[in-house]
């Protein structure tokens, strides 16, 4: 119902509650949801996210994966809210507010510019959106996609389809070797870099360990890296401070979720995260530098 | 990375809250940005003269399920965070790294009993906080709101806390968002008599907002606390009632402050300092310096040397309580 | 000049407040437009199903000096009219010429004692009002606000009034703008037990706004009552608390209603009807039919036959009071 | 101070409090006050009014008399608020909110069009403003001005000065005959009508008795009359209903203060008014029809 739009606070602090337009199963553990929220879709850029209200359960952050047919996001089933979310069907009500945060910054495109996009695990949504945008802006795009197994390669078909539209090379890697290279998205990226390291920028999203390793890798090539981070979010609009990652008070929900990796040196990036209480917990992952 | 102290180009803004001297009257309110040291530092870099921590207790709390905030008509807000906090032990490092930058930190404490309040306060005091703020007034956490409406309970909590911090660290009491001013005055008097050094008025007001599509409350907890411009005239009334009633300890005004004008209004009603929370959403984390600049302009235009000269200087002749 | 009855093209809007049947759920709130019959008629022509008169007492009152209203951030308002009224005797003709047009009129009464309330009520009843609304809650008139916060006083007033109108005219009690819900529930229960037929929640909230140039309160009376969008989530909470507490008589929601959505929100919280005051300023005197159209759209879009089906139907599983 | 204009409610419900720019004594009982309130001046049309807050005393309605050098109004000393107002000097604080109500409606001006303006007693302010506007719009303007005595002819000089700018004929009348005709502004109007009754419109302000008599007079000539009324005002913005004058709920502060006289037949016009309590009181005056 749009009758009192004039009187409503902006959609970044008040959810648009609307029936789901469509649900698609993307991988065994991931479904994509599309909702009608033109005011969000119109302004969203890749890397921005929405807070998704699963009525009766919780409100959780989800990256926007597309704004073509409505606002789309893709959620992996990991806990309470995402499990309930996966039970919802077309027509069920969902709340979304956004677009939130700052997205990827696209360098000025020229004919020479080639962009590397790297997605690991559940990191595909913002990268898929970014790929579409980069192509529309005239970039030559290479994509490195990684997952645990072939079945879990999120948005594989979507990236594949983009090969006809502007994706130059699309390399996948799986932990179990069931598709592409044996390894992670960082290994896929390494493969691409080995062939042609002339990237003007790299945008990445995925598990934080992967982002750290990717950063180490790209520093060798001096390719500027933008990473999309995840932190526990409470307000999503920079008010509560729960998602802060450094002493300057950088908020993942507000200054991020996309950061220039070079600005994260003195931050919690790759080191610690906070749980729902605000307690700090060390991040554990396998490093490629050791 | 050493955060830079904001430029102090505004004269006439220095104030005192009892023995505490602050460079300007704006303080970051509890629960905003304060989960992490970086948030407290950000507010201070944005111009806040002091910062109040997130309210912390003995045990950790995950807080309420989302949604935890919802916008209300007219730049106002409702929240039901549910006071998530990692517990005082885990939180102390955040306080310490903030204090390291010579930022005056006010530690906000909650408890299920006078003893719990006092235990948290003791640890805050030991960490070197400038003052302790007792949150006896969160409207969406169990019985906290009711605690703050009961003079007897407030007496017990404040007495215990003041005794345990041995009068070394000033104790502030944050009052509930009540429109029952006679009751509020009694609570304030109880707090003052029990040794509180300042009062903070007000916490958020208990409220409910409903989504008419899902027919559910718009906040995960159902009930939430109203803040922002909607509550300003109510909180200013509270400050005025307390001032009128002869409360002698300083009153810190909080609720809906967006501009320097708002601060002047609070001062005229009887406040000696203010806190800003929701305004951080409306004007960003530099709201503190923006507001200070606006206050400076006002003082200059009106030939006033010190903002503190304005405390309680409302011309309310003929106005009856 | 016979005022025309507004077209009734909205189905599903009819409601009942006890024995009173109304064509739609919107009622003009007391104090708005109601000084003159023409104002009550205007609201009815603007779509209100019933109209509440200006609050009247035995004696005339000039009310407070100006300014009597002041705008507050976010389309909210403060007023301190001071209940100007010519006294019930002089006011009766206004009621009579309104009733002549077959407009359901609710007579709002005040008094300095149960007897005075009852005397006014008797005269209102004799004039043929559809119901009597007892204003025990004006926040800027002497002790009225406090009266409405005291269950014992409310019992006395309601008992006396109900007895004197011999149970023939339903008696509504208008509750104060309190955020002390336990107290509000006690007052409501007292009113119900004493024979009230409905509760009206809420009156304006006590507040203060100060002009920082003259350093004076922006209202002539100093203290005023806050109304409009700022108070909506507080009043909705009040309605919900009353509903939750098992109040069985109808609850009429009032505070900050501007749109059909707002009305739905009140119904979900437990209201059976609503009143609109400040909205007349924001959207004009046809706000009632605009709001009704918006409600109709909502009902149609959601396949709901009657708005009354929504009363108290908030899905608040897991929400604690 | 304009620092928080963004955050302020509109000036029709919140006073602009500002030092008085200037005070001029216009007649023994009337002073004109000018204040700086550009947001009001920019939108005001003749016939509209402001609520003037005399701090510490009351808030009272005053017609706008000019918007040339700031917003100007002229107040006769009649009671508490106006007495205190008269004590104020340049630099003292005054609050004003507005512009309120609906002003005079100017018919489309053509070369042929001649307008009659009639002011009696304290009725000059909106008429002076209307004269300036009418001239600017290209009307030929005749003015009839009445008062108790020569000294009380409010804005006499202002109308006189306008004779060089577009006022064709300016006729005055005084009750005591100390200037112009012996009689009222209605007699002055009669004089003008006797000479040339070809007016396309008449705008008038003054004591209600005078307006009733003028209406009776103009009906004979079928000249449309617009009158500016006065009623006790509490809110000034159509909310409280105190100034209602008919069963349709016409509010002097909102639908008025200017009304087409022909629409006032079934109203309180010329019959009753309300005091501060809302009590109806009969209006008494000498009729020219009896
Ligand atoms: C900016 C951002 C974008 C994201 N985009 C996506 C995406 O596109 N697709 C996707 O599948 N996942 C995404 N996530 C992660 C997603 O938010 C969590 O998987 C989800 O919140 C889990 O909720 P749950 O109730 O099912 O799990 P729970 O059982 O509540 O918790 C499981 C884990 O999920 C995480 N989590 C829970 N609540 C939150 C919260 N409020 N904020 C952040 N993390 C939380 C925590 O790590 C927690 O340990 C994103 C997270 C962020 C911060
Ligand atoms: C639309 C309008 C325009 C007006 N324009 C002018 C003008 O340009 N110049 C001028 O001198 N006067 C004007 N008046 C009249 C002016 O408002 C009163 O003279 C003034 O309010 C008297 O205030 P007081 O406190 O001095 O008198 P009081 O002692 O309060 O009362 C004296 C009389 O003034 C009138 N009055 C008092 N308060 C009000 C009020 N709130 N609203 C209306 N009338 C009131 C009543 O008739 C009262 O009996 C106008 C009135 C209206 C309604
Ligand atoms: C998101 C949010 C979280 C809050 N958390 C706390 C808290 O933990 N402890 C507390 O005492 N007050 C808390 N408050 C209340 C504020 O400190 C403040 O009293 C209130 O919001 C009114 O001020 P404002 O209008 O400037 O926000 C919170 C407010 C908000 C908006
Ligand atoms: C100008 C004004 C005058 C009022 N006068 C009265 C009154 O006389 N009696 C009363 O019970 N309530 C009075 N009220 C309160 C309203 O009836 C209503 O309870 C309150 O304004 C909240 O509703 P709203 O937000 O729709 O205005 C008045 C409100 C306003 C704005
Ligand atoms: S989630 Fe609240 S500041 Fe980021
Ligand atoms: S003065 Fe209030 S309606 Fe006109």
mmCIF file with all atom_site columns, N, CA and C in Angstrom, chain B residues 73-75 145 149 177-181 206 208 210 212-213 215-217 223 229 233 237 265 298 302 304 315 319, chain C residues 73-75 145 149 177-181 206 208-210 212-213 215-217 223 229 233 237 265 298 302 304 315:
data_model
loop_
_atom_site.group_PDB
_atom_site.id
_atom_site.type_symbol
_atom_site.label_atom_id
_atom_site.label_alt_id
_atom_site.label_comp_id
_atom_site.label_asym_id
_atom_site.label_entity_id
_atom_site.label_seq_id
_atom_site.pdbx_PDB_ins_code
_atom_site.Cartn_x
_atom_site.Cartn_y
_atom_site.Cartn_z
_atom_site.occupancy
_atom_site.B_iso_or_equiv
_atom_site.pdbx_formal_charge
_atom_site.auth_seq_id
_atom_site.auth_comp_id
_atom_site.auth_asym_id
_atom_site.auth_atom_id
_atom_site.pdbx_PDB_model_num
ATOM 1   N N  . UNK B 1 73  ? 7.582   9.058   11.762 1.00 0.00 ? 73  UNK B N  1
ATOM 2   C CA . UNK B 1 73  ? 7.287   10.367  11.161 1.00 0.00 ? 73  UNK B CA 1
ATOM 3   C C  . UNK B 1 73  ? 8.067   11.515  11.812 1.00 0.00 ? 73  UNK B C  1
ATOM 4   N N  . UNK B 1 74  ? 8.657   12.348  10.977 1.00 0.00 ? 74  UNK B N  1
ATOM 5   C CA . UNK B 1 74  ? 9.300   13.544  11.514 1.00 0.00 ? 74  UNK B CA 1
ATOM 6   C C  . UNK B 1 74  ? 10.679  13.285  12.093 1.00 0.00 ? 74  UNK B C  1
ATOM 7   N N  . UNK B 1 75  ? 11.480  12.461  11.397 1.00 0.00 ? 75  UNK B N  1
ATOM 8   C CA . UNK B 1 75  ? 12.864  12.189  11.812 1.00 0.00 ? 75  UNK B CA 1
ATOM 9   C C  . UNK B 1 75  ? 12.980  11.602  13.203 1.00 0.00 ? 75  UNK B C  1
ATOM 10  N N  . UNK B 1 145 ? 12.397  0.079   33.287 1.00 0.00 ? 145 UNK B N  1
ATOM 11  C CA . UNK B 1 145 ? 11.600  1.302   33.218 1.00 0.00 ? 145 UNK B CA 1
ATOM 12  C C  . UNK B 1 145 ? 10.872  1.527   34.534 1.00 0.00 ? 145 UNK B C  1
ATOM 13  N N  . UNK B 1 149 ? 10.864  4.422   37.895 1.00 0.00 ? 149 UNK B N  1
ATOM 14  C CA . UNK B 1 149 ? 9.657   5.156   38.279 1.00 0.00 ? 149 UNK B CA 1
ATOM 15  C C  . UNK B 1 149 ? 9.383   4.993   39.771 1.00 0.00 ? 149 UNK B C  1
ATOM 16  N N  . UNK B 1 177 ? 11.518  7.949   30.488 1.00 0.00 ? 177 UNK B N  1
ATOM 17  C CA . UNK B 1 177 ? 10.723  8.832   29.629 1.00 0.00 ? 177 UNK B CA 1
ATOM 18  C C  . UNK B 1 177 ? 9.287   8.923   30.097 1.00 0.00 ? 177 UNK B C  1
ATOM 19  N N  . UNK B 1 178 ? 9.126   9.472   31.263 1.00 0.00 ? 178 UNK B N  1
ATOM 20  C CA . UNK B 1 178 ? 7.805   9.532   31.884 1.00 0.00 ? 178 UNK B CA 1
ATOM 21  C C  . UNK B 1 178 ? 7.164   10.891  31.672 1.00 0.00 ? 178 UNK B C  1
ATOM 22  N N  . UNK B 1 179 ? 5.852   10.890  31.517 1.00 0.00 ? 179 UNK B N  1
ATOM 23  C CA . UNK B 1 179 ? 5.122   12.157  31.477 1.00 0.00 ? 179 UNK B CA 1
ATOM 24  C C  . UNK B 1 179 ? 4.438   12.413  32.810 1.00 0.00 ? 179 UNK B C  1
ATOM 25  N N  . UNK B 1 180 ? 4.747   11.565  33.783 1.00 0.00 ? 180 UNK B N  1
ATOM 26  C CA . UNK B 1 180 ? 4.185   11.774  35.116 1.00 0.00 ? 180 UNK B CA 1
ATOM 27  C C  . UNK B 1 180 ? 5.236   12.537  35.914 1.00 0.00 ? 180 UNK B C  1
ATOM 28  N N  . UNK B 1 181 ? 5.192   13.864  35.756 1.00 0.00 ? 181 UNK B N  1
ATOM 29  C CA . UNK B 1 181 ? 6.272   14.682  36.313 1.00 0.00 ? 181 UNK B CA 1
ATOM 30  C C  . UNK B 1 181 ? 6.325   14.682  37.838 1.00 0.00 ? 181 UNK B C  1
ATOM 31  N N  . UNK B 1 206 ? 8.336   4.865   26.138 1.00 0.00 ? 206 UNK B N  1
ATOM 32  C CA . UNK B 1 206 ? 7.770   3.587   25.707 1.00 0.00 ? 206 UNK B CA 1
ATOM 33  C C  . UNK B 1 206 ? 6.700   3.787   24.641 1.00 0.00 ? 206 UNK B C  1
ATOM 34  N N  . UNK B 1 208 ? 4.799   1.995   20.706 1.00 0.00 ? 208 UNK B N  1
ATOM 35  C CA . UNK B 1 208 ? 4.525   0.839   19.852 1.00 0.00 ? 208 UNK B CA 1
ATOM 36  C C  . UNK B 1 208 ? 4.211   1.307   18.437 1.00 0.00 ? 208 UNK B C  1
ATOM 37  N N  . UNK B 1 210 ? 3.186   -0.407  14.544 1.00 0.00 ? 210 UNK B N  1
ATOM 38  C CA . UNK B 1 210 ? 2.714   -1.670  13.965 1.00 0.00 ? 210 UNK B CA 1
ATOM 39  C C  . UNK B 1 210 ? 2.774   -1.602  12.446 1.00 0.00 ? 210 UNK B C  1
ATOM 40  N N  . UNK B 1 212 ? 1.139   -2.555  9.162  1.00 0.00 ? 212 UNK B N  1
ATOM 41  C CA . UNK B 1 212 ? -0.242  -2.951  8.869  1.00 0.00 ? 212 UNK B CA 1
ATOM 42  C C  . UNK B 1 212 ? -0.323  -4.008  7.772  1.00 0.00 ? 212 UNK B C  1
ATOM 43  N N  . UNK B 1 213 ? 0.806   -4.347  7.162  1.00 0.00 ? 213 UNK B N  1
ATOM 44  C CA . UNK B 1 213 ? 0.799   -5.434  6.178  1.00 0.00 ? 213 UNK B CA 1
ATOM 45  C C  . UNK B 1 213 ? 0.919   -6.781  6.886  1.00 0.00 ? 213 UNK B C  1
ATOM 46  N N  . UNK B 1 215 ? 0.830   -7.042  10.093 1.00 0.00 ? 215 UNK B N  1
ATOM 47  C CA . UNK B 1 215 ? 0.104   -6.861  11.360 1.00 0.00 ? 215 UNK B CA 1
ATOM 48  C C  . UNK B 1 215 ? 0.960   -7.178  12.579 1.00 0.00 ? 215 UNK B C  1
ATOM 49  N N  . UNK B 1 216 ? 2.250   -6.997  12.427 1.00 0.00 ? 216 UNK B N  1
ATOM 50  C CA . UNK B 1 216 ? 3.167   -7.242  13.527 1.00 0.00 ? 216 UNK B CA 1
ATOM 51  C C  . UNK B 1 216 ? 3.783   -5.926  13.991 1.00 0.00 ? 216 UNK B C  1
ATOM 52  N N  . UNK B 1 217 ? 4.243   -5.921  15.228 1.00 0.00 ? 217 UNK B N  1
ATOM 53  C CA . UNK B 1 217 ? 5.008   -4.760  15.672 1.00 0.00 ? 217 UNK B CA 1
ATOM 54  C C  . UNK B 1 217 ? 6.208   -4.577  14.750 1.00 0.00 ? 217 UNK B C  1
ATOM 55  N N  . UNK B 1 223 ? 7.572   -3.747  21.821 1.00 0.00 ? 223 UNK B N  1
ATOM 56  C CA . UNK B 1 223 ? 7.653   -2.427  22.437 1.00 0.00 ? 223 UNK B CA 1
ATOM 57  C C  . UNK B 1 223 ? 9.025   -1.823  22.190 1.00 0.00 ? 223 UNK B C  1
ATOM 58  N N  . UNK B 1 229 ? 13.173  14.086  17.570 1.00 0.00 ? 229 UNK B N  1
ATOM 59  C CA . UNK B 1 229 ? 12.410  15.323  17.752 1.00 0.00 ? 229 UNK B CA 1
ATOM 60  C C  . UNK B 1 229 ? 11.045  15.153  18.424 1.00 0.00 ? 229 UNK B C  1
ATOM 61  N N  . UNK B 1 233 ? 9.960   18.188  23.234 1.00 0.00 ? 233 UNK B N  1
ATOM 62  C CA . UNK B 1 233 ? 9.196   19.043  24.153 1.00 0.00 ? 233 UNK B CA 1
ATOM 63  C C  . UNK B 1 233 ? 8.817   18.345  25.464 1.00 0.00 ? 233 UNK B C  1
ATOM 64  N N  . UNK B 1 237 ? 10.204  19.683  29.062 1.00 0.00 ? 237 UNK B N  1
ATOM 65  C CA . UNK B 1 237 ? 9.278   19.851  30.175 1.00 0.00 ? 237 UNK B CA 1
ATOM 66  C C  . UNK B 1 237 ? 9.824   19.159  31.420 1.00 0.00 ? 237 UNK B C  1
ATOM 67  N N  . UNK B 1 265 ? 17.504  25.758  24.137 1.00 0.00 ? 265 UNK B N  1
ATOM 68  C CA . UNK B 1 265 ? 16.192  25.522  24.738 1.00 0.00 ? 265 UNK B CA 1
ATOM 69  C C  . UNK B 1 265 ? 16.344  24.677  26.016 1.00 0.00 ? 265 UNK B C  1
ATOM 70  N N  . UNK B 1 298 ? 24.928  31.691  18.186 1.00 0.00 ? 298 UNK B N  1
ATOM 71  C CA . UNK B 1 298 ? 23.865  32.243  19.024 1.00 0.00 ? 298 UNK B CA 1
ATOM 72  C C  . UNK B 1 298 ? 24.452  33.100  20.141 1.00 0.00 ? 298 UNK B C  1
ATOM 73  N N  . UNK B 1 302 ? 24.014  37.182  20.504 1.00 0.00 ? 302 UNK B N  1
ATOM 74  C CA . UNK B 1 302 ? 23.255  37.672  21.650 1.00 0.00 ? 302 UNK B CA 1
ATOM 75  C C  . UNK B 1 302 ? 24.141  38.234  22.748 1.00 0.00 ? 302 UNK B C  1
ATOM 76  N N  . UNK B 1 304 ? 26.370  36.887  24.628 1.00 0.00 ? 304 UNK B N  1
ATOM 77  C CA . UNK B 1 304 ? 26.476  36.063  25.840 1.00 0.00 ? 304 UNK B CA 1
ATOM 78  C C  . UNK B 1 304 ? 27.869  35.452  25.870 1.00 0.00 ? 304 UNK B C  1
ATOM 79  N N  . UNK B 1 315 ? 12.370  32.814  30.963 1.00 0.00 ? 315 UNK B N  1
ATOM 80  C CA . UNK B 1 315 ? 11.507  33.834  31.548 1.00 0.00 ? 315 UNK B CA 1
ATOM 81  C C  . UNK B 1 315 ? 10.103  33.251  31.596 1.00 0.00 ? 315 UNK B C  1
ATOM 82  N N  . UNK B 1 319 ? 3.894   31.573  34.368 1.00 0.00 ? 319 UNK B N  1
ATOM 83  C CA . UNK B 1 319 ? 3.656   30.210  33.901 1.00 0.00 ? 319 UNK B CA 1
ATOM 84  C C  . UNK B 1 319 ? 3.515   29.295  35.113 1.00 0.00 ? 319 UNK B C  1
ATOM 85  N N  . UNK C 2 73  ? 8.385   20.370  15.363 1.00 0.00 ? 73  UNK C N  1
ATOM 86  C CA . UNK C 2 73  ? 9.029   19.565  14.323 1.00 0.00 ? 73  UNK C CA 1
ATOM 87  C C  . UNK C 2 73  ? 8.200   18.345  13.912 1.00 0.00 ? 73  UNK C C  1
ATOM 88  N N  . UNK C 2 74  ? 8.061   18.148  12.617 1.00 0.00 ? 74  UNK C N  1
ATOM 89  C CA . UNK C 2 74  ? 7.407   16.939  12.135 1.00 0.00 ? 74  UNK C CA 1
ATOM 90  C C  . UNK C 2 74  ? 5.894   16.994  12.188 1.00 0.00 ? 74  UNK C C  1
ATOM 91  N N  . UNK C 2 75  ? 5.316   18.133  11.804 1.00 0.00 ? 75  UNK C N  1
ATOM 92  C CA . UNK C 2 75  ? 3.866   18.301  11.748 1.00 0.00 ? 75  UNK C CA 1
ATOM 93  C C  . UNK C 2 75  ? 3.164   18.077  13.076 1.00 0.00 ? 75  UNK C C  1
ATOM 94  N N  . UNK C 2 145 ? -5.134  17.035  34.680 1.00 0.00 ? 145 UNK C N  1
ATOM 95  C CA . UNK C 2 145 ? -4.242  15.956  34.265 1.00 0.00 ? 145 UNK C CA 1
ATOM 96  C C  . UNK C 2 145 ? -4.030  14.979  35.419 1.00 0.00 ? 145 UNK C C  1
ATOM 97  N N  . UNK C 2 149 ? -4.945  10.750  36.453 1.00 0.00 ? 149 UNK C N  1
ATOM 98  C CA . UNK C 2 149 ? -3.891  9.795   36.798 1.00 0.00 ? 149 UNK C CA 1
ATOM 99  C C  . UNK C 2 149 ? -4.216  9.101   38.117 1.00 0.00 ? 149 UNK C C  1
ATOM 100 N N  . UNK C 2 177 ? -2.380  11.788  28.712 1.00 0.00 ? 177 UNK C N  1
ATOM 101 C CA . UNK C 2 177 ? -1.231  11.432  27.878 1.00 0.00 ? 177 UNK C CA 1
ATOM 102 C C  . UNK C 2 177 ? -0.074  10.947  28.716 1.00 0.00 ? 177 UNK C C  1
ATOM 103 N N  . UNK C 2 178 ? -0.293  9.838   29.372 1.00 0.00 ? 178 UNK C N  1
ATOM 104 C CA . UNK C 2 178 ? 0.698   9.318   30.310 1.00 0.00 ? 178 UNK C CA 1
ATOM 105 C C  . UNK C 2 178 ? 1.518   8.214   29.669 1.00 0.00 ? 178 UNK C C  1
ATOM 106 N N  . UNK C 2 179 ? 2.792   8.144   30.018 1.00 0.00 ? 179 UNK C N  1
ATOM 107 C CA . UNK C 2 179 ? 3.620   7.020   29.589 1.00 0.00 ? 179 UNK C CA 1
ATOM 108 C C  . UNK C 2 179 ? 3.785   6.020   30.726 1.00 0.00 ? 179 UNK C C  1
ATOM 109 N N  . UNK C 2 180 ? 3.037   6.243   31.810 1.00 0.00 ? 180 UNK C N  1
ATOM 110 C CA . UNK C 2 180 ? 3.076   5.305   32.936 1.00 0.00 ? 180 UNK C CA 1
ATOM 111 C C  . UNK C 2 180 ? 1.897   4.351   32.740 1.00 0.00 ? 180 UNK C C  1
ATOM 112 N N  . UNK C 2 181 ? 2.145   3.317   31.929 1.00 0.00 ? 181 UNK C N  1
ATOM 113 C CA . UNK C 2 181 ? 1.033   2.457   31.515 1.00 0.00 ? 181 UNK C CA 1
ATOM 114 C C  . UNK C 2 181 ? 0.420   1.651   32.654 1.00 0.00 ? 181 UNK C C  1
ATOM 115 N N  . UNK C 2 206 ? 1.817   16.330  28.214 1.00 0.00 ? 206 UNK C N  1
ATOM 116 C CA . UNK C 2 206 ? 2.361   17.570  28.770 1.00 0.00 ? 206 UNK C CA 1
ATOM 117 C C  . UNK C 2 206 ? 3.769   17.847  28.258 1.00 0.00 ? 206 UNK C C  1
ATOM 118 N N  . UNK C 2 208 ? 6.792   21.228  26.939 1.00 0.00 ? 208 UNK C N  1
ATOM 119 C CA . UNK C 2 208 ? 7.235   22.628  27.010 1.00 0.00 ? 208 UNK C CA 1
ATOM 120 C C  . UNK C 2 208 ? 8.111   22.946  25.806 1.00 0.00 ? 208 UNK C C  1
ATOM 121 N N  . UNK C 2 209 ? 7.830   24.072  25.177 1.00 0.00 ? 209 UNK C N  1
ATOM 122 C CA . UNK C 2 209 ? 8.684   24.558  24.088 1.00 0.00 ? 209 UNK C CA 1
ATOM 123 C C  . UNK C 2 209 ? 9.054   26.000  24.405 1.00 0.00 ? 209 UNK C C  1
ATOM 124 N N  . UNK C 2 210 ? 10.300  26.335  24.146 1.00 0.00 ? 210 UNK C N  1
ATOM 125 C CA . UNK C 2 210 ? 10.817  27.644  24.551 1.00 0.00 ? 210 UNK C CA 1
ATOM 126 C C  . UNK C 2 210 ? 11.348  28.403  23.348 1.00 0.00 ? 210 UNK C C  1
ATOM 127 N N  . UNK C 2 212 ? 13.974  30.765  21.957 1.00 0.00 ? 212 UNK C N  1
ATOM 128 C CA . UNK C 2 212 ? 15.301  31.093  22.459 1.00 0.00 ? 212 UNK C CA 1
ATOM 129 C C  . UNK C 2 212 ? 15.674  32.558  22.218 1.00 0.00 ? 212 UNK C C  1
ATOM 130 N N  . UNK C 2 213 ? 14.829  33.287  21.513 1.00 0.00 ? 213 UNK C N  1
ATOM 131 C CA . UNK C 2 213 ? 15.091  34.718  21.349 1.00 0.00 ? 213 UNK C CA 1
ATOM 132 C C  . UNK C 2 213 ? 14.565  35.490  22.558 1.00 0.00 ? 213 UNK C C  1
ATOM 133 N N  . UNK C 2 215 ? 13.400  33.989  25.155 1.00 0.00 ? 215 UNK C N  1
ATOM 134 C CA . UNK C 2 215 ? 13.615  33.091  26.297 1.00 0.00 ? 215 UNK C CA 1
ATOM 135 C C  . UNK C 2 215 ? 12.329  32.814  27.068 1.00 0.00 ? 215 UNK C C  1
ATOM 136 N N  . UNK C 2 216 ? 11.219  32.890  26.378 1.00 0.00 ? 216 UNK C N  1
ATOM 137 C CA . UNK C 2 216 ? 9.931   32.613  27.012 1.00 0.00 ? 216 UNK C CA 1
ATOM 138 C C  . UNK C 2 216 ? 9.340   31.334  26.434 1.00 0.00 ? 216 UNK C C  1
ATOM 139 N N  . UNK C 2 217 ? 8.455   30.728  27.202 1.00 0.00 ? 217 UNK C N  1
ATOM 140 C CA . UNK C 2 217 ? 7.716   29.598  26.633 1.00 0.00 ? 217 UNK C CA 1
ATOM 141 C C  . UNK C 2 217 ? 6.975   30.073  25.390 1.00 0.00 ? 217 UNK C C  1
ATOM 142 N N  . UNK C 2 223 ? 3.172   25.754  29.813 1.00 0.00 ? 223 UNK C N  1
ATOM 143 C CA . UNK C 2 223 ? 3.017   24.334  29.548 1.00 0.00 ? 223 UNK C CA 1
ATOM 144 C C  . UNK C 2 223 ? 1.906   24.126  28.528 1.00 0.00 ? 223 UNK C C  1
ATOM 145 N N  . UNK C 2 229 ? 1.627   13.674  14.999 1.00 0.00 ? 229 UNK C N  1
ATOM 146 C CA . UNK C 2 229 ? 2.405   12.461  14.767 1.00 0.00 ? 229 UNK C CA 1
ATOM 147 C C  . UNK C 2 229 ? 3.382   12.089  15.876 1.00 0.00 ? 229 UNK C C  1
ATOM 148 N N  . UNK C 2 233 ? 2.925   6.868   18.321 1.00 0.00 ? 233 UNK C N  1
ATOM 149 C CA . UNK C 2 233 ? 3.376   5.574   18.852 1.00 0.00 ? 233 UNK C CA 1
ATOM 150 C C  . UNK C 2 233 ? 3.159   5.426   20.357 1.00 0.00 ? 233 UNK C C  1
ATOM 151 N N  . UNK C 2 237 ? 0.682   2.544   21.862 1.00 0.00 ? 237 UNK C N  1
ATOM 152 C CA . UNK C 2 237 ? 1.131   1.700   22.962 1.00 0.00 ? 237 UNK C CA 1
ATOM 153 C C  . UNK C 2 237 ? 0.084   1.685   24.070 1.00 0.00 ? 237 UNK C C  1
ATOM 154 N N  . UNK C 2 265 ? -3.506  0.897   12.157 1.00 0.00 ? 265 UNK C N  1
ATOM 155 C CA . UNK C 2 265 ? -2.553  0.634   13.233 1.00 0.00 ? 265 UNK C CA 1
ATOM 156 C C  . UNK C 2 265 ? -3.260  0.675   14.601 1.00 0.00 ? 265 UNK C C  1
ATOM 157 N N  . UNK C 2 298 ? -7.428  -0.084  1.718  1.00 0.00 ? 298 UNK C N  1
ATOM 158 C CA . UNK C 2 298 ? -6.703  -1.107  2.456  1.00 0.00 ? 298 UNK C CA 1
ATOM 159 C C  . UNK C 2 298 ? -7.566  -2.357  2.632  1.00 0.00 ? 298 UNK C C  1
ATOM 160 N N  . UNK C 2 302 ? -6.828  -6.012  0.916  1.00 0.00 ? 302 UNK C N  1
ATOM 161 C CA . UNK C 2 302 ? -6.506  -7.119  1.811  1.00 0.00 ? 302 UNK C CA 1
ATOM 162 C C  . UNK C 2 302 ? -7.676  -8.071  2.007  1.00 0.00 ? 302 UNK C C  1
ATOM 163 N N  . UNK C 2 304 ? -10.579 -7.682  3.316  1.00 0.00 ? 304 UNK C N  1
ATOM 164 C CA . UNK C 2 304 ? -11.225 -7.635  4.640  1.00 0.00 ? 304 UNK C CA 1
ATOM 165 C C  . UNK C 2 304 ? -12.598 -6.988  4.481  1.00 0.00 ? 304 UNK C C  1
ATOM 166 N N  . UNK C 2 315 ? -0.527  -9.246  15.537 1.00 0.00 ? 315 UNK C N  1
ATOM 167 C CA . UNK C 2 315 ? 0.162   -10.504 15.768 1.00 0.00 ? 315 UNK C CA 1
ATOM 168 C C  . UNK C 2 315 ? 1.370   -10.184 16.643 1.00 0.00 ? 315 UNK C C  1
#
